[in-house]
């Protein structure tokens, strides 16, 4: 099923369209201050989600002032409802990032090359995946999309990071040589829309497969939050779905156009599986590949060569059956969620406490730690 709006002709055109606003900011910083000033700015954007220092160039401050304004169609009630949905299902939604959203992204033959070429994103596997999960946490936490919210600020910074990658691929000789013009522009409009659908429709697709069914109103509110994120990161209005059903159509249209095997996708999938497996006990070896195949489907799993099912499919099916069970009693016995949702609670708990070199990568607001019954540091 396809939409009349999202024809092959239109989406092919979108592969040649990037984000002039953010691209101009990056270009102005480099032309006025040089690469050293630019690299300093990028390091700050990567490592800090808080307010910008006054020393940043005026063009950067102007950019943040302009892009923090939410679209006229933003609905505060829907945003709050979307945040409440995340409050209830956040651990499962983060799991769907690992087992659905990222595998789908890696299965796009053209789009996945950006992650492989930009070595900063592929060298530090843990950091890359943690930052993606943290982005979801920033956006969906209470107040994340409000005035001065962490989600707004994170989305603004992601937009500039995308522009910096496009600049480097266009001007850095090593990256330029590796980029095939037939792929379109790096991080083009179709790729950004596809990623946005991975984080919204993709997450909801995974929840359905796990027998967690959002009400139509909750699903609409969750999608609404991500449409606002799409607006902030520069996705065009004509690439925004009008409804939840529309989001599934757009997601399906893009993946059907872009799906294909690539060395980049396989490498990224291997890194992801090893990352997840590092938080699981040894007796659950193979669970990551099993979960990707079960939640994303055989076609995606085969494309990225994530691996076959193993005996842990029994454990996964038991967990899904418990998800189905808790959906029937969740409002009567909310405290039992921690015990029935054993796998997701346990994995998120270990992810939150993970440190590397004395640095903790993942930050969850205290109210969510309490609601999700996570360990205290």
mmCIF file of C-alpha atoms in Angstrom:
data_model
loop_
_atom_site.group_PDB
_atom_site.id
_atom_site.type_symbol
_atom_site.label_atom_id
_atom_site.label_comp_id
_atom_site.label_asym_id
_atom_site.label_seq_id
_atom_site.Cartn_x
_atom_site.Cartn_y
_atom_site.Cartn_z
ATOM 1 C CA UNK A 1 0.000 0.000 0.000
ATOM 2 C CA UNK A 2 1.359 3.412 -0.936
ATOM 3 C CA UNK A 3 0.237 7.009 -0.607
ATOM 4 C CA UNK A 4 -0.429 9.174 -3.645
ATOM 5 C CA UNK A 5 1.749 11.813 -1.997
ATOM 6 C CA UNK A 6 4.819 9.637 -1.607
ATOM 7 C CA UNK A 7 5.464 8.471 -5.134
ATOM 8 C CA UNK A 8 8.820 7.155 -6.318
ATOM 9 C CA UNK A 9 9.262 10.335 -8.336
ATOM 10 C CA UNK A 10 8.710 12.537 -5.284
ATOM 11 C CA UNK A 11 10.915 10.469 -2.951
ATOM 12 C CA UNK A 12 13.671 10.287 -5.562
ATOM 13 C CA UNK A 13 13.585 14.076 -5.647
ATOM 14 C CA UNK A 14 13.801 14.158 -1.823
ATOM 15 C CA UNK A 15 17.070 12.217 -1.949
ATOM 16 C CA UNK A 16 18.610 15.314 -3.487
ATOM 17 C CA UNK A 17 17.218 17.685 -0.859
ATOM 18 C CA UNK A 18 18.952 18.255 2.495
ATOM 19 C CA UNK A 19 18.463 21.074 5.021
ATOM 20 C CA UNK A 20 19.566 24.509 3.767
ATOM 21 C CA UNK A 21 18.980 26.255 7.115
ATOM 22 C CA UNK A 22 21.330 24.018 9.133
ATOM 23 C CA UNK A 23 23.779 23.626 6.241
ATOM 24 C CA UNK A 24 24.165 27.406 6.013
ATOM 25 C CA UNK A 25 24.926 27.638 9.748
ATOM 26 C CA UNK A 26 27.683 25.036 9.512
ATOM 27 C CA UNK A 27 29.134 26.685 6.430
ATOM 28 C CA UNK A 28 29.137 30.123 8.095
ATOM 29 C CA UNK A 29 30.938 28.825 11.204
ATOM 30 C CA UNK A 30 33.673 27.228 9.110
ATOM 31 C CA UNK A 31 34.100 30.200 6.786
ATOM 32 C CA UNK A 32 34.250 32.699 9.644
ATOM 33 C CA UNK A 33 36.168 30.751 12.282
ATOM 34 C CA UNK A 34 37.866 27.905 10.462
ATOM 35 C CA UNK A 35 37.788 24.187 11.110
ATOM 36 C CA UNK A 36 39.168 24.495 14.637
ATOM 37 C CA UNK A 37 36.196 26.645 15.684
ATOM 38 C CA UNK A 38 33.846 24.282 13.884
ATOM 39 C CA UNK A 39 35.314 21.170 15.532
ATOM 40 C CA UNK A 40 35.072 22.863 18.927
ATOM 41 C CA UNK A 41 31.383 23.512 18.309
ATOM 42 C CA UNK A 42 30.749 19.929 17.195
ATOM 43 C CA UNK A 43 32.481 18.498 20.269
ATOM 44 C CA UNK A 44 30.231 20.642 22.441
ATOM 45 C CA UNK A 45 27.119 19.503 20.589
ATOM 46 C CA UNK A 46 28.059 15.850 20.936
ATOM 47 C CA UNK A 47 28.981 15.926 24.611
ATOM 48 C CA UNK A 48 26.603 18.485 26.088
ATOM 49 C CA UNK A 49 22.816 18.674 25.884
ATOM 50 C CA UNK A 50 22.533 21.799 28.024
ATOM 51 C CA UNK A 51 22.478 25.478 27.049
ATOM 52 C CA UNK A 52 25.017 26.898 24.635
ATOM 53 C CA UNK A 53 27.886 29.005 25.964
ATOM 54 C CA UNK A 54 27.945 32.671 25.004
ATOM 55 C CA UNK A 55 31.189 32.095 23.110
ATOM 56 C CA UNK A 56 29.356 30.266 20.313
ATOM 57 C CA UNK A 57 29.125 32.234 17.024
ATOM 58 C CA UNK A 58 26.098 34.504 16.549
ATOM 59 C CA UNK A 59 24.841 32.423 13.626
ATOM 60 C CA UNK A 60 24.633 29.396 15.940
ATOM 61 C CA UNK A 61 22.744 31.312 18.620
ATOM 62 C CA UNK A 62 20.381 32.678 15.960
ATOM 63 C CA UNK A 63 19.806 29.146 14.706
ATOM 64 C CA UNK A 64 18.870 27.904 18.185
ATOM 65 C CA UNK A 65 16.544 30.866 18.726
ATOM 66 C CA UNK A 66 14.741 30.250 15.436
ATOM 67 C CA UNK A 67 14.414 26.460 15.565
ATOM 68 C CA UNK A 68 13.193 26.233 19.165
ATOM 69 C CA UNK A 69 9.771 27.543 18.112
ATOM 70 C CA UNK A 70 7.262 24.701 17.845
ATOM 71 C CA UNK A 71 5.046 24.504 14.757
ATOM 72 C CA UNK A 72 1.632 26.170 14.836
ATOM 73 C CA UNK A 73 -0.046 22.751 14.747
ATOM 74 C CA UNK A 74 1.670 21.540 17.951
ATOM 75 C CA UNK A 75 -0.960 20.380 20.444
ATOM 76 C CA UNK A 76 0.069 20.669 24.101
ATOM 77 C CA UNK A 77 -2.533 18.146 25.266
ATOM 78 C CA UNK A 78 -1.266 15.564 22.792
ATOM 79 C CA UNK A 79 2.325 16.198 23.864
ATOM 80 C CA UNK A 80 1.444 15.587 27.530
ATOM 81 C CA UNK A 81 -0.475 12.457 26.596
ATOM 82 C CA UNK A 82 2.474 11.198 24.550
ATOM 83 C CA UNK A 83 4.757 11.751 27.546
ATOM 84 C CA UNK A 84 2.381 9.703 29.705
ATOM 85 C CA UNK A 85 2.468 6.889 27.155
ATOM 86 C CA UNK A 86 6.261 6.881 27.442
ATOM 87 C CA UNK A 87 5.975 6.938 31.232
ATOM 88 C CA UNK A 88 4.019 3.687 31.013
ATOM 89 C CA UNK A 89 5.846 1.933 28.165
ATOM 90 C CA UNK A 90 9.271 3.608 28.088
ATOM 91 C CA UNK A 91 11.382 0.507 28.801
ATOM 92 C CA UNK A 92 9.639 -1.428 26.039
ATOM 93 C CA UNK A 93 9.953 1.520 23.651
ATOM 94 C CA UNK A 94 13.694 1.701 24.245
ATOM 95 C CA UNK A 95 13.896 -2.036 23.611
ATOM 96 C CA UNK A 96 12.123 -1.484 20.297
ATOM 97 C CA UNK A 97 14.868 1.005 19.423
ATOM 98 C CA UNK A 98 17.373 -1.835 19.802
ATOM 99 C CA UNK A 99 15.335 -4.590 18.162
ATOM 100 C CA UNK A 100 13.280 -2.740 15.516
ATOM 101 C CA UNK A 101 14.222 0.900 14.847
ATOM 102 C CA UNK A 102 17.970 0.449 14.418
ATOM 103 C CA UNK A 103 17.720 -2.851 12.478
ATOM 104 C CA UNK A 104 15.315 -1.170 10.033
ATOM 105 C CA UNK A 105 17.727 1.753 9.653
ATOM 106 C CA UNK A 106 20.622 -0.626 8.992
ATOM 107 C CA UNK A 107 18.584 -2.434 6.328
ATOM 108 C CA UNK A 108 18.443 0.692 4.137
ATOM 109 C CA UNK A 109 21.184 0.112 1.597
ATOM 110 C CA UNK A 110 21.812 3.773 0.776
ATOM 111 C CA UNK A 111 21.144 5.476 4.107
ATOM 112 C CA UNK A 112 23.276 3.142 6.235
ATOM 113 C CA UNK A 113 26.477 4.228 4.439
ATOM 114 C CA UNK A 114 26.518 7.527 6.334
ATOM 115 C CA UNK A 115 26.984 5.721 9.644
ATOM 116 C CA UNK A 116 29.823 3.644 8.234
ATOM 117 C CA UNK A 117 31.712 6.446 6.491
ATOM 118 C CA UNK A 118 31.648 8.808 9.469
ATOM 119 C CA UNK A 119 34.168 7.013 11.644
ATOM 120 C CA UNK A 120 33.350 9.022 14.767
ATOM 121 C CA UNK A 121 29.936 7.360 14.785
ATOM 122 C CA UNK A 122 31.227 3.845 14.196
ATOM 123 C CA UNK A 123 34.366 3.818 16.347
ATOM 124 C CA UNK A 124 32.612 4.145 19.683
ATOM 125 C CA UNK A 125 29.769 1.663 19.395
ATOM 126 C CA UNK A 126 28.463 2.101 22.927
ATOM 127 C CA UNK A 127 28.434 5.862 22.734
ATOM 128 C CA UNK A 128 26.615 5.898 19.400
ATOM 129 C CA UNK A 129 23.817 3.618 20.577
ATOM 130 C CA UNK A 130 23.559 5.265 23.999
ATOM 131 C CA UNK A 131 23.245 8.701 22.394
ATOM 132 C CA UNK A 132 20.422 7.450 20.212
ATOM 133 C CA UNK A 133 18.616 6.028 23.244
ATOM 134 C CA UNK A 134 19.306 9.235 25.172
ATOM 135 C CA UNK A 135 17.777 11.234 22.340
ATOM 136 C CA UNK A 136 14.518 9.303 22.763
ATOM 137 C CA UNK A 137 14.699 9.843 26.528
ATOM 138 C CA UNK A 138 15.245 13.595 26.104
ATOM 139 C CA UNK A 139 12.355 13.957 23.683
ATOM 140 C CA UNK A 140 9.763 11.854 25.496
ATOM 141 C CA UNK A 141 10.383 12.809 29.139
ATOM 142 C CA UNK A 142 7.963 15.217 30.801
ATOM 143 C CA UNK A 143 8.658 18.729 29.545
ATOM 144 C CA UNK A 144 11.073 17.504 26.891
ATOM 145 C CA UNK A 145 9.207 19.310 24.130
ATOM 146 C CA UNK A 146 8.307 22.329 26.248
ATOM 147 C CA UNK A 147 10.008 25.713 26.311
ATOM 148 C CA UNK A 148 13.695 25.094 27.015
ATOM 149 C CA UNK A 149 13.060 21.339 27.137
ATOM 150 C CA UNK A 150 15.859 18.839 26.722
ATOM 151 C CA UNK A 151 14.091 17.205 23.812
ATOM 152 C CA UNK A 152 13.930 20.460 21.871
ATOM 153 C CA UNK A 153 17.589 21.184 22.558
ATOM 154 C CA UNK A 154 18.687 17.644 21.648
ATOM 155 C CA UNK A 155 16.748 17.768 18.370
ATOM 156 C CA UNK A 156 18.297 21.134 17.506
ATOM 157 C CA UNK A 157 21.775 19.744 18.087
ATOM 158 C CA UNK A 158 21.082 16.583 16.094
ATOM 159 C CA UNK A 159 20.076 18.803 13.184
ATOM 160 C CA UNK A 160 23.416 20.611 13.269
ATOM 161 C CA UNK A 161 25.293 17.326 13.592
ATOM 162 C CA UNK A 162 23.536 16.109 10.450
ATOM 163 C CA UNK A 163 24.615 19.276 8.655
ATOM 164 C CA UNK A 164 28.200 18.814 9.825
ATOM 165 C CA UNK A 165 28.247 15.284 8.415
ATOM 166 C CA UNK A 166 26.984 16.545 5.061
ATOM 167 C CA UNK A 167 29.681 19.220 5.044
ATOM 168 C CA UNK A 168 32.469 16.772 5.834
ATOM 169 C CA UNK A 169 31.351 14.266 3.205
ATOM 170 C CA UNK A 170 31.286 17.082 0.644
ATOM 171 C CA UNK A 171 34.664 18.573 1.635
ATOM 172 C CA UNK A 172 36.777 15.986 3.474
ATOM 173 C CA UNK A 173 38.670 14.113 0.789
ATOM 174 C CA UNK A 174 38.621 10.700 2.490
ATOM 175 C CA UNK A 175 34.853 10.800 3.089
ATOM 176 C CA UNK A 176 34.169 12.380 -0.304
ATOM 177 C CA UNK A 177 35.890 9.499 -2.078
ATOM 178 C CA UNK A 178 33.808 6.949 -0.202
ATOM 179 C CA UNK A 179 30.477 8.587 -1.016
ATOM 180 C CA UNK A 180 28.620 7.421 -4.130
ATOM 181 C CA UNK A 181 26.516 10.261 -5.630
ATOM 182 C CA UNK A 182 23.911 7.670 -6.688
ATOM 183 C CA UNK A 183 22.961 7.405 -2.987
ATOM 184 C CA UNK A 184 21.693 10.994 -3.067
ATOM 185 C CA UNK A 185 22.792 13.643 -0.559
ATOM 186 C CA UNK A 186 23.981 12.410 2.845
ATOM 187 C CA UNK A 187 21.144 12.478 5.407
ATOM 188 C CA UNK A 188 18.681 13.709 2.810
ATOM 189 C CA UNK A 189 14.978 14.344 3.332
ATOM 190 C CA UNK A 190 13.888 10.783 2.550
ATOM 191 C CA UNK A 191 16.464 9.328 4.938
ATOM 192 C CA UNK A 192 15.444 11.752 7.697
ATOM 193 C CA UNK A 193 11.764 10.912 7.197
ATOM 194 C CA UNK A 194 12.602 7.195 7.254
ATOM 195 C CA UNK A 195 14.506 7.559 10.520
ATOM 196 C CA UNK A 196 11.638 9.552 12.006
ATOM 197 C CA UNK A 197 9.273 6.708 11.077
ATOM 198 C CA UNK A 198 11.682 4.172 12.626
ATOM 199 C CA UNK A 199 11.376 6.008 15.957
ATOM 200 C CA UNK A 200 7.584 6.388 15.757
ATOM 201 C CA UNK A 201 5.802 3.885 13.511
ATOM 202 C CA UNK A 202 8.673 1.411 13.949
ATOM 203 C CA UNK A 203 8.424 1.484 17.727
ATOM 204 C CA UNK A 204 4.654 1.025 17.551
ATOM 205 C CA UNK A 205 5.109 -1.843 15.095
ATOM 206 C CA UNK A 206 7.418 -3.565 17.565
ATOM 207 C CA UNK A 207 5.016 -2.979 20.450
ATOM 208 C CA UNK A 208 2.208 -4.604 18.470
ATOM 209 C CA UNK A 209 4.400 -7.618 17.746
ATOM 210 C CA UNK A 210 5.056 -7.849 21.500
ATOM 211 C CA UNK A 211 1.288 -7.743 22.226
ATOM 212 C CA UNK A 212 1.430 -4.218 23.652
ATOM 213 C CA UNK A 213 -1.401 -2.338 21.990
ATOM 214 C CA UNK A 214 -1.686 1.414 22.342
ATOM 215 C CA UNK A 215 -5.133 2.946 22.214
ATOM 216 C CA UNK A 216 -5.795 5.011 19.044
ATOM 217 C CA UNK A 217 -5.555 8.186 21.119
ATOM 218 C CA UNK A 218 -2.263 7.149 22.744
ATOM 219 C CA UNK A 219 -0.762 6.111 19.404
ATOM 220 C CA UNK A 220 -1.787 9.425 17.860
ATOM 221 C CA UNK A 221 -0.256 11.353 20.770
ATOM 222 C CA UNK A 222 3.020 9.398 20.538
ATOM 223 C CA UNK A 223 3.230 10.066 16.792
ATOM 224 C CA UNK A 224 2.409 13.738 17.386
ATOM 225 C CA UNK A 225 5.464 14.093 19.627
ATOM 226 C CA UNK A 226 7.707 12.639 16.931
ATOM 227 C CA UNK A 227 6.199 14.828 14.237
ATOM 228 C CA UNK A 228 7.227 17.810 16.357
ATOM 229 C CA UNK A 229 10.730 16.348 16.580
ATOM 230 C CA UNK A 230 10.685 15.947 12.798
ATOM 231 C CA UNK A 231 9.809 19.619 12.433
ATOM 232 C CA UNK A 232 12.683 20.646 14.722
ATOM 233 C CA UNK A 233 15.273 18.504 12.919
ATOM 234 C CA UNK A 234 14.224 19.885 9.540
ATOM 235 C CA UNK A 235 11.951 17.247 7.981
ATOM 236 C CA UNK A 236 9.698 18.871 5.375
ATOM 237 C CA UNK A 237 5.973 19.175 6.034
ATOM 238 C CA UNK A 238 5.113 17.152 2.926
ATOM 239 C CA UNK A 239 7.038 14.221 4.427
ATOM 240 C CA UNK A 240 4.966 14.261 7.612
ATOM 241 C CA UNK A 241 2.211 11.639 8.036
ATOM 242 C CA UNK A 242 -1.296 12.887 8.787
ATOM 243 C CA UNK A 243 -2.255 9.949 11.018
ATOM 244 C CA UNK A 244 -0.937 6.767 12.609
ATOM 245 C CA UNK A 245 -2.090 4.681 9.649
ATOM 246 C CA UNK A 246 -0.395 7.209 7.360
ATOM 247 C CA UNK A 247 2.853 6.804 9.315
ATOM 248 C CA UNK A 248 2.846 3.056 8.680
ATOM 249 C CA UNK A 249 2.286 3.690 4.978
ATOM 250 C CA UNK A 250 5.202 6.140 4.816
ATOM 251 C CA UNK A 251 7.466 3.786 6.768
ATOM 252 C CA UNK A 252 6.568 0.865 4.499
ATOM 253 C CA UNK A 253 6.983 2.949 1.336
ATOM 254 C CA UNK A 254 10.490 4.084 2.290
ATOM 255 C CA UNK A 255 11.761 0.711 3.495
ATOM 256 C CA UNK A 256 10.424 -1.020 0.375
ATOM 257 C CA UNK A 257 12.315 1.511 -1.758
ATOM 258 C CA UNK A 258 15.570 1.407 0.180
ATOM 259 C CA UNK A 259 15.890 -2.101 1.609
ATOM 260 C CA UNK A 260 19.011 -3.951 0.533
ATOM 261 C CA UNK A 261 22.167 -5.657 1.719
ATOM 262 C CA UNK A 262 25.267 -3.591 2.400
ATOM 263 C CA UNK A 263 28.538 -4.116 4.225
ATOM 264 C CA UNK A 264 27.705 -1.038 6.310
ATOM 265 C CA UNK A 265 24.390 -2.504 7.461
ATOM 266 C CA UNK A 266 25.952 -5.823 8.415
ATOM 267 C CA UNK A 267 28.763 -4.188 10.396
ATOM 268 C CA UNK A 268 26.343 -1.917 12.234
ATOM 269 C CA UNK A 269 24.021 -4.827 13.033
ATOM 270 C CA UNK A 270 26.926 -6.884 14.367
ATOM 271 C CA UNK A 271 27.959 -3.993 16.629
ATOM 272 C CA UNK A 272 24.386 -3.575 17.867
ATOM 273 C CA UNK A 273 23.986 -7.266 18.699
ATOM 274 C CA UNK A 274 27.276 -7.348 20.605
ATOM 275 C CA UNK A 275 26.281 -4.183 22.465
ATOM 276 C CA UNK A 276 22.961 -5.641 23.655
ATOM 277 C CA UNK A 277 24.483 -9.018 24.416
ATOM 278 C CA UNK A 278 26.980 -7.359 26.734
ATOM 279 C CA UNK A 279 24.138 -6.547 29.148
ATOM 280 C CA UNK A 280 22.718 -10.073 29.159
ATOM 281 C CA UNK A 281 23.880 -13.128 31.102
ATOM 282 C CA UNK A 282 25.918 -15.693 29.178
ATOM 283 C CA UNK A 283 23.154 -18.264 29.288
ATOM 284 C CA UNK A 284 21.075 -15.909 27.100
ATOM 285 C CA UNK A 285 23.608 -15.797 24.291
ATOM 286 C CA UNK A 286 21.830 -15.458 20.977
ATOM 287 C CA UNK A 287 18.843 -13.616 22.426
ATOM 288 C CA UNK A 288 19.684 -10.355 20.615
ATOM 289 C CA UNK A 289 19.578 -12.000 17.188
ATOM 290 C CA UNK A 290 16.431 -13.890 18.150
ATOM 291 C CA UNK A 291 14.655 -10.727 19.296
ATOM 292 C CA UNK A 292 15.614 -8.804 16.136
ATOM 293 C CA UNK A 293 14.271 -11.614 13.951
ATOM 294 C CA UNK A 294 11.060 -11.948 15.979
ATOM 295 C CA UNK A 295 10.282 -8.226 16.315
ATOM 296 C CA UNK A 296 11.622 -6.904 12.996
ATOM 297 C CA UNK A 297 10.746 -9.935 10.868
ATOM 298 C CA UNK A 298 12.699 -12.411 8.788
ATOM 299 C CA UNK A 299 13.184 -10.050 5.838
ATOM 300 C CA UNK A 300 14.995 -7.371 7.852
ATOM 301 C CA UNK A 301 16.966 -9.965 9.847
ATOM 302 C CA UNK A 302 18.142 -11.656 6.645
ATOM 303 C CA UNK A 303 19.146 -8.358 5.032
ATOM 304 C CA UNK A 304 21.361 -7.299 7.944
ATOM 305 C CA UNK A 305 22.409 -10.925 8.646
ATOM 306 C CA UNK A 306 21.583 -10.634 12.316
ATOM 307 C CA UNK A 307 21.439 -14.399 12.753
ATOM 308 C CA UNK A 308 18.846 -17.153 13.244
ATOM 309 C CA UNK A 309 16.539 -17.938 16.119
ATOM 310 C CA UNK A 310 17.991 -20.065 18.878
ATOM 311 C CA UNK A 311 16.445 -21.649 21.957
ATOM 312 C CA UNK A 312 15.900 -18.199 23.531
ATOM 313 C CA UNK A 313 12.811 -17.830 21.320
ATOM 314 C CA UNK A 314 11.078 -19.825 24.059
ATOM 315 C CA UNK A 315 12.033 -17.207 26.622
ATOM 316 C CA UNK A 316 10.969 -14.404 24.267
ATOM 317 C CA UNK A 317 7.573 -15.966 23.594
ATOM 318 C CA UNK A 318 7.030 -16.345 27.333
ATOM 319 C CA UNK A 319 7.863 -12.672 27.802
ATOM 320 C CA UNK A 320 5.433 -11.670 25.039
ATOM 321 C CA UNK A 321 2.733 -13.805 26.670
ATOM 322 C CA UNK A 322 3.363 -11.926 29.916
ATOM 323 C CA UNK A 323 3.106 -8.605 28.069
ATOM 324 C CA UNK A 324 -0.257 -9.760 26.770
ATOM 325 C CA UNK A 325 -1.282 -10.722 30.296
ATOM 326 C CA UNK A 326 -0.236 -7.458 31.899
ATOM 327 C CA UNK A 327 -2.174 -5.460 29.319
ATOM 328 C CA UNK A 328 -5.313 -6.927 30.889
ATOM 329 C CA UNK A 329 -4.378 -6.042 34.486
ATOM 330 C CA UNK A 330 -2.048 -3.027 34.191
ATOM 331 C CA UNK A 331 -4.455 -0.528 35.684
ATOM 332 C CA UNK A 332 -5.485 -2.824 38.549
ATOM 333 C CA UNK A 333 -2.014 -3.893 39.651
ATOM 334 C CA UNK A 334 0.546 -1.326 38.426
ATOM 335 C CA UNK A 335 3.308 -2.453 40.820
ATOM 336 C CA UNK A 336 3.351 -5.956 39.360
ATOM 337 C CA UNK A 337 4.731 -4.562 36.081
ATOM 338 C CA UNK A 338 8.318 -4.770 37.317
ATOM 339 C CA UNK A 339 8.046 -8.506 37.852
ATOM 340 C CA UNK A 340 5.951 -9.458 34.834
ATOM 341 C CA UNK A 341 8.110 -7.366 32.494
ATOM 342 C CA UNK A 342 11.237 -9.035 33.800
ATOM 343 C CA UNK A 343 13.378 -8.802 30.678
ATOM 344 C CA UNK A 344 12.822 -5.164 29.749
ATOM 345 C CA UNK A 345 13.071 -3.879 33.310
ATOM 346 C CA UNK A 346 16.279 -5.850 33.907
ATOM 347 C CA UNK A 347 17.963 -4.804 30.672
ATOM 348 C CA UNK A 348 17.088 -1.120 31.075
ATOM 349 C CA UNK A 349 18.309 -1.272 34.667
ATOM 350 C CA UNK A 350 21.713 -2.527 33.512
ATOM 351 C CA UNK A 351 21.902 0.005 30.693
ATOM 352 C CA UNK A 352 21.207 2.876 33.100
ATOM 353 C CA UNK A 353 23.984 1.773 35.449
ATOM 354 C CA UNK A 354 26.545 1.187 32.680
ATOM 355 C CA UNK A 355 29.785 3.134 32.958
ATOM 356 C CA UNK A 356 32.861 3.236 30.765
ATOM 357 C CA UNK A 357 36.001 4.916 32.028
ATOM 358 C CA UNK A 358 34.083 6.375 34.956
ATOM 359 C CA UNK A 359 31.543 7.992 32.633
ATOM 360 C CA UNK A 360 27.843 7.170 32.781
ATOM 361 C CA UNK A 361 26.274 7.560 29.351
ATOM 362 C CA UNK A 362 22.565 7.258 30.012
ATOM 363 C CA UNK A 363 20.539 9.751 32.041
ATOM 364 C CA UNK A 364 16.955 9.092 33.127
ATOM 365 C CA UNK A 365 14.921 11.621 35.120
ATOM 366 C CA UNK A 366 14.364 10.630 38.739
ATOM 367 C CA UNK A 367 10.589 10.411 38.316
ATOM 368 C CA UNK A 368 11.003 7.803 35.558
ATOM 369 C CA UNK A 369 13.527 5.833 37.595
ATOM 370 C CA UNK A 370 10.958 5.727 40.371
ATOM 371 C CA UNK A 371 8.052 4.834 38.082
ATOM 372 C CA UNK A 372 10.092 2.161 36.341
ATOM 373 C CA UNK A 373 11.438 0.768 39.664
ATOM 374 C CA UNK A 374 15.060 1.076 38.532
ATOM 375 C CA UNK A 375 18.060 0.741 40.781
ATOM 376 C CA UNK A 376 19.347 3.807 42.593
ATOM 377 C CA UNK A 377 22.959 4.751 41.906
#
